[in-house]
XYZ file of C-alpha atoms in Angstrom:
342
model
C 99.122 -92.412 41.969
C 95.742 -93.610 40.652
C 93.518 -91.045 42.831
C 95.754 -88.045 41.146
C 94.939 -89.754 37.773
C 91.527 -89.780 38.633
C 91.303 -86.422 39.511
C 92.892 -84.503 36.830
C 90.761 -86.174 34.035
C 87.865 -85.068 36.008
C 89.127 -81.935 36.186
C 89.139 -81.580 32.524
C 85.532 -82.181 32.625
C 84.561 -79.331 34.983
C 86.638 -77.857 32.068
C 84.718 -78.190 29.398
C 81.738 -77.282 31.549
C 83.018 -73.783 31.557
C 84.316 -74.163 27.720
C 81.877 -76.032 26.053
C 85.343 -77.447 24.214
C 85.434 -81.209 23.106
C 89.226 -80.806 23.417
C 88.504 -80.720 26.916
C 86.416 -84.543 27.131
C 88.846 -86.177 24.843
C 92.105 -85.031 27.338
C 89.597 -86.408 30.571
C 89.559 -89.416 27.879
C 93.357 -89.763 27.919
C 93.226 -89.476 31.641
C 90.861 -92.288 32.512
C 92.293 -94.846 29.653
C 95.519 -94.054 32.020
C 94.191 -94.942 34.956
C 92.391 -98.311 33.634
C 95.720 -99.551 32.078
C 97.889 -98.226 34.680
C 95.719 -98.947 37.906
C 93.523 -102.320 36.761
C 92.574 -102.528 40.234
C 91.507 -98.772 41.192
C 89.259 -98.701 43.485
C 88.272 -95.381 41.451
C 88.019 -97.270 37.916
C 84.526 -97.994 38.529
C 83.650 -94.069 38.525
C 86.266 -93.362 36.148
C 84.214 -96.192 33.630
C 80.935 -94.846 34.029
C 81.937 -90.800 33.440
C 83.865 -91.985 30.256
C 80.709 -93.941 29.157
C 78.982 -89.819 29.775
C 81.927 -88.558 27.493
C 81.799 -90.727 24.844
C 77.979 -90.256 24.387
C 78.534 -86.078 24.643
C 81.078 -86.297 21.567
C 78.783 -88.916 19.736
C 80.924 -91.484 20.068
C 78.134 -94.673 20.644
C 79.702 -97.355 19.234
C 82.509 -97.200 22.086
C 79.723 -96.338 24.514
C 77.732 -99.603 23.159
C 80.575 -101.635 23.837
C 81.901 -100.459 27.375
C 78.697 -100.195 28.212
C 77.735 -104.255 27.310
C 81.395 -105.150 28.953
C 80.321 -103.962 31.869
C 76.594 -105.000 32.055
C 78.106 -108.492 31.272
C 81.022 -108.474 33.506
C 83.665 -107.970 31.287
C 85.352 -105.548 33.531
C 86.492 -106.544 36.724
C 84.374 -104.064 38.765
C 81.237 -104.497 40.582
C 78.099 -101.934 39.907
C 75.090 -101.490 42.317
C 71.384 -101.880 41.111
C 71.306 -98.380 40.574
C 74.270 -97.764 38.444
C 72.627 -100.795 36.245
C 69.684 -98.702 35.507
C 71.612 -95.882 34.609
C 73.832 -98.380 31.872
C 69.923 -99.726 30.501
C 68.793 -96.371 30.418
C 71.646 -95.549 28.626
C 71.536 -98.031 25.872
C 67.994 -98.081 25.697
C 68.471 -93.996 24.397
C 71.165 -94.553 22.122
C 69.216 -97.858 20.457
C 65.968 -95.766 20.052
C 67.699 -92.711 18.727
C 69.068 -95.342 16.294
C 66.017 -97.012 15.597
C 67.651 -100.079 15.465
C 64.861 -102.473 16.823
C 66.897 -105.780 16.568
C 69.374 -104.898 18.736
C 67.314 -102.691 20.803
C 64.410 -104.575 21.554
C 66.132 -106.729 24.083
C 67.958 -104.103 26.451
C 64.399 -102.000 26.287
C 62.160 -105.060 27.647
C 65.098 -105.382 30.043
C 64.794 -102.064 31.460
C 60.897 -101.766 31.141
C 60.688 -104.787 33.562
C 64.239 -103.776 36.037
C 63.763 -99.896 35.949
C 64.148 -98.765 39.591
C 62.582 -95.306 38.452
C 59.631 -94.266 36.901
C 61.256 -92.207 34.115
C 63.473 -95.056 33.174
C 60.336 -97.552 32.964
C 58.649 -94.644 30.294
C 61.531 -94.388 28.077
C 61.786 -98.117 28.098
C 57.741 -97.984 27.173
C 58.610 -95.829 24.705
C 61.149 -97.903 22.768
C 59.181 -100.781 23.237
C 56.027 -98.481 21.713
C 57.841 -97.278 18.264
C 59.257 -101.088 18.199
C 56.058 -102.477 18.746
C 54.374 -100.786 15.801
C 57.831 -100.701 13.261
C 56.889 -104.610 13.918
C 53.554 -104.573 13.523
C 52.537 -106.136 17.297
C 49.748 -102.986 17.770
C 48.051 -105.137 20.980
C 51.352 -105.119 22.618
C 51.987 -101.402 21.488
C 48.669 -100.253 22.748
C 49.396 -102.062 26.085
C 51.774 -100.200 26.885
C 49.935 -96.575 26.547
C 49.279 -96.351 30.097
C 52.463 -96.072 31.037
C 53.247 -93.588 28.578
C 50.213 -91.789 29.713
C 51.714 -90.890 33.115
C 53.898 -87.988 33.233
C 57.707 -88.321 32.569
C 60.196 -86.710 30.830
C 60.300 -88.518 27.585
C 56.206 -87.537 27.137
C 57.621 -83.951 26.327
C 60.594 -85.096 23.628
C 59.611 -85.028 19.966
C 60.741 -88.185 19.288
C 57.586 -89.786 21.188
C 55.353 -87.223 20.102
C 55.665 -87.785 16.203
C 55.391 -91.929 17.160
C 52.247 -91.932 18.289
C 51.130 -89.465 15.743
C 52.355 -91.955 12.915
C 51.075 -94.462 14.924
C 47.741 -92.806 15.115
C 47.618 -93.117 10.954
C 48.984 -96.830 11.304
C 45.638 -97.952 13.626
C 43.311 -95.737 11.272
C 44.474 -98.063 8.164
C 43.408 -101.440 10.450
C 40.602 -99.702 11.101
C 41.203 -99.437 15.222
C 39.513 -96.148 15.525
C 38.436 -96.024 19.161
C 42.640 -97.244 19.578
C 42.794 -93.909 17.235
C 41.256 -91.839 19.435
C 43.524 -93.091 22.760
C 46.733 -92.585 20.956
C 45.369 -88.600 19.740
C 44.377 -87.791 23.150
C 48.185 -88.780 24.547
C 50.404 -86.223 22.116
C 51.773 -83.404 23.185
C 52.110 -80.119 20.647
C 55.367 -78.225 20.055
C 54.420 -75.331 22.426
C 53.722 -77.601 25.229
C 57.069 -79.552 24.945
C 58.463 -76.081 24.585
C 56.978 -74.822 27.802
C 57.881 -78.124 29.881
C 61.138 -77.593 28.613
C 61.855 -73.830 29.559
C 60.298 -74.992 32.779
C 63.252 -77.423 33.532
C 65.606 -75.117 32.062
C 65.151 -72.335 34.844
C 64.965 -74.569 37.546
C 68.116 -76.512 36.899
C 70.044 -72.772 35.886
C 68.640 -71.631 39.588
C 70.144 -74.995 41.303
C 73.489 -73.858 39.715
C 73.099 -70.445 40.573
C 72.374 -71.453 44.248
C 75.415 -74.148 44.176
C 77.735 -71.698 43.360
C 76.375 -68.595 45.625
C 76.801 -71.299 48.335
C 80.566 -71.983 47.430
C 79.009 -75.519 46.316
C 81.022 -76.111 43.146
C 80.846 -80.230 43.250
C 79.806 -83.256 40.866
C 76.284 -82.474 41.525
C 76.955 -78.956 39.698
C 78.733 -80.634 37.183
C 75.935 -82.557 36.386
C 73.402 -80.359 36.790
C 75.650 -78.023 34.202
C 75.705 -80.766 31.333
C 71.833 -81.260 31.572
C 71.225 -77.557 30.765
C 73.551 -77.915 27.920
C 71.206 -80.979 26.991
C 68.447 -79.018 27.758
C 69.043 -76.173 25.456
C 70.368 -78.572 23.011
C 66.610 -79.329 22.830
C 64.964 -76.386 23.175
C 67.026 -75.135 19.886
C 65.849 -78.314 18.195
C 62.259 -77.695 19.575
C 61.742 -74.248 18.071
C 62.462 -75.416 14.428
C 60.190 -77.599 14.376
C 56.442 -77.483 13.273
C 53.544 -76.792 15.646
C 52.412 -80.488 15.101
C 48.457 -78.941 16.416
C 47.185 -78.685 13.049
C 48.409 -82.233 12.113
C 47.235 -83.323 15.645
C 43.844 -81.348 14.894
C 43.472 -83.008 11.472
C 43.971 -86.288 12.354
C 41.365 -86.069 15.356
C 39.146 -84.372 12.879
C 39.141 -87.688 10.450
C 38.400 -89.403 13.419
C 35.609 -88.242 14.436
C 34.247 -87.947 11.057
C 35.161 -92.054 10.824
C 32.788 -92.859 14.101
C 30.155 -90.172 13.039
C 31.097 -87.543 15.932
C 30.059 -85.029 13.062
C 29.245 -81.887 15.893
C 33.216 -82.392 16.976
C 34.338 -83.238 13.478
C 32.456 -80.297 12.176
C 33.669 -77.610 14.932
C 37.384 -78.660 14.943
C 37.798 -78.296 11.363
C 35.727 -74.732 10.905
C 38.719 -74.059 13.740
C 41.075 -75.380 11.233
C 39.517 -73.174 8.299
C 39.167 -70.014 10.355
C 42.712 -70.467 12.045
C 44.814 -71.184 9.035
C 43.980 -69.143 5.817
C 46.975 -69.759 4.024
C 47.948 -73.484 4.989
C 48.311 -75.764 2.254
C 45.719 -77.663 3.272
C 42.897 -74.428 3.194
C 40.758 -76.553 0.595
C 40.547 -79.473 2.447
C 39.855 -77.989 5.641
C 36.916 -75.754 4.119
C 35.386 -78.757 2.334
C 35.735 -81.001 5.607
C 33.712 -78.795 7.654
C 30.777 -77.629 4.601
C 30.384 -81.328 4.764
C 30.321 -81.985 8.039
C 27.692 -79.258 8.795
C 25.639 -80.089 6.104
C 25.786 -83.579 8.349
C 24.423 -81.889 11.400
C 22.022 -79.635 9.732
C 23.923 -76.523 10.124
C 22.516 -75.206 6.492
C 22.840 -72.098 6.764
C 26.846 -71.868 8.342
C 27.447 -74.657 5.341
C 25.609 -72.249 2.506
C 28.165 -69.792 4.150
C 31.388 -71.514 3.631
C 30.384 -73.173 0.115
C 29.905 -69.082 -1.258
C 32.896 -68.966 0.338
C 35.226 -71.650 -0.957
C 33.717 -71.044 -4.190
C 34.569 -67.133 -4.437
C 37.731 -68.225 -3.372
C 38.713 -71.478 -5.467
C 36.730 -71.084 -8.674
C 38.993 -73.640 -9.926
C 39.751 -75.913 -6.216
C 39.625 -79.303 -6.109
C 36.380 -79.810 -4.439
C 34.610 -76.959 -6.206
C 32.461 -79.552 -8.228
C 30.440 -81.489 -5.338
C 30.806 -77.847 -3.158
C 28.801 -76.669 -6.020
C 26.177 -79.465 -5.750
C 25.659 -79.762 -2.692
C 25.566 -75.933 -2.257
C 22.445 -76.083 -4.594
C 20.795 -79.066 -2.742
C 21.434 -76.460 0.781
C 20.008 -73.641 -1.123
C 17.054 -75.172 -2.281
C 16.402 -77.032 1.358
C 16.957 -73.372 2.795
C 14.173 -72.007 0.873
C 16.398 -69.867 -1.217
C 14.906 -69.900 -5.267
C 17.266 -67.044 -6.081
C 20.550 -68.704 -6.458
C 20.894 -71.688 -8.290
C 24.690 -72.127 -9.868
């Protein structure tokens, strides 16, 4: 009676592919703790194990996860899992403990996987752990080892999570003073629109394998799967669209860098984009007073006469208007202009 077991608590998860209905995991739930206590010895239990371990992560259930997961990596459970089912279990943990941030616990299954991964995609979320870990621990040599794995393109390069890590990152090598390090992390982060349009990307193609599955009469556990990760996927994309650009705090960081290693003509041009681009940000003042400096730097007088008149018409009582107005009247004067003087 074990297959029958089996079968109906995987039925209940085709179920709640159609219903989107915890109910429907926590009965499959019921099902497969039957099957372990009733059938020990199942030569199903193994696939029964690993789905449940899938369950219990959908209805945010970790801590069980954590633990059947570690049983079975250790051999708690009497049942015997192939080299590529033990990826799966490392990848597995290695997502939960990052989401977590818990770096104690964490660090160990993530150098695991980054050295055992039998797939690419599994080695970069490993490097990506091991990246945020890295720097929450201060080992910046061993972080910035690693950024040429997380260079290559996988599928955790377009999550947020990695994204906003190397942009705090990026501030964390600027206060050692590691600025050409600086400059490698910048060049690696994606924007919101781009993780967006990855995203959409997988989106339609996995919602056209379904489509074809089921014109084909092909409703089987690849579907199934295939169904969950475009419930994951929009899961994301609905997280995705709340959140902020990140270009102009990408831009502004690469900005300061260049300024820092006197690469004033880039400096100077990406934060006039800044000031032309974004009127009303918060940051309008800094961003005007960031490139008047800049192309009073490169000799640009006359474009830096034009944005001092301007910040000053516009902030007559700003924050920088005091050495805008100073260095407006050293411009002036170099400009040949003994009409205005403030």
């Amino acid at each position: 009676l074990d297959f029958p077991i089996f079968l109906i608590g995987t039925g209940y998860i085709q179920a709640f592919v159609r219903s989107n209905s915890p109910a429907d995991l926590n009965e499959a739930l019921v099902w497969y703790d039957r099957l372990q206590q009733s059938y020990p010895r199942s030569p199903k239990l193994k696939e029964a194990l690993l789905k449940k371990i899938d369950i219990l992560r959908t209805l945010k259930r970790e801590p069980e996860a954590i633990k059947l997961m570690k049983q079975i990596l250790d051999g708690g459970i009497a049942i015997r899992i192939d080299p590529k089912e033990r990826n799966k279990l490392l990848k597995d943990l290695t997502q939960i403990y990052y989401n977590q941030a818990n770096w104690k616990e964490g660090l160990p299954i993530f150098t695991q996987l980054l050295t055992e991964a039998s797939d690419f995609n599994s080695q970069a979320w490993a490097a990506a752990a091991c990246f945020e870990a890295y720097i929450a621990e201060k080992r910046l040599d061993d972080a910035m080892a690693l950024l040429p794995m997380l260079a290559r393109e996988s599928e955790v390069r377009y999550l947020p999570r990695l994204n906003v890590a190397l942009l705090k990152a990026s501030d964390t090598m600027v206060a050692k003073e590691r600025l050409e390090d600086t400059s490698i992390i910048l060049s690696l982060i994606k924007t919101t629109d781009i993780m967006i349009e990855h995203h959409e990307a997988q989106l339609a193609s996995k919602q056209a394998k379904i489509q074809f599955n089921q014109d084909m009469g092909l409703e089987n556990e690849n579907t199934e799967r295939l169904g969950q990760e475009v419930k994951n996927l929009q899961v994301t994309l609905e997280h995705l669209r709340k959140l902020p650009t990140l270009r102009n705090a990408l831009l502004v960081r690469r900005a300061r860098n260049y300024t820092k290693t006197a690469r004033r003509y880039e400096a100077f041009w990406m934060f006039y984009d800044l000031m032309i681009e974004n009127p009303e940000d918060e940051q309008i003042q800094f961003f005007t007073y960031a490139a008047f400096s800049n192309a009073l730097q490169i000799d640009k007088t006359e474009t830096a006469i034009i944005i001092g008149r301007d910040y000053r018409s516009k902030f007559p009582k700003g924050l920088y208007y005091p050495d805008i107005t100073v260095a407006l009247v050293s411009a002036l004067k170099k400009s040949g202009d003994q009409t205005e003087f403030v």
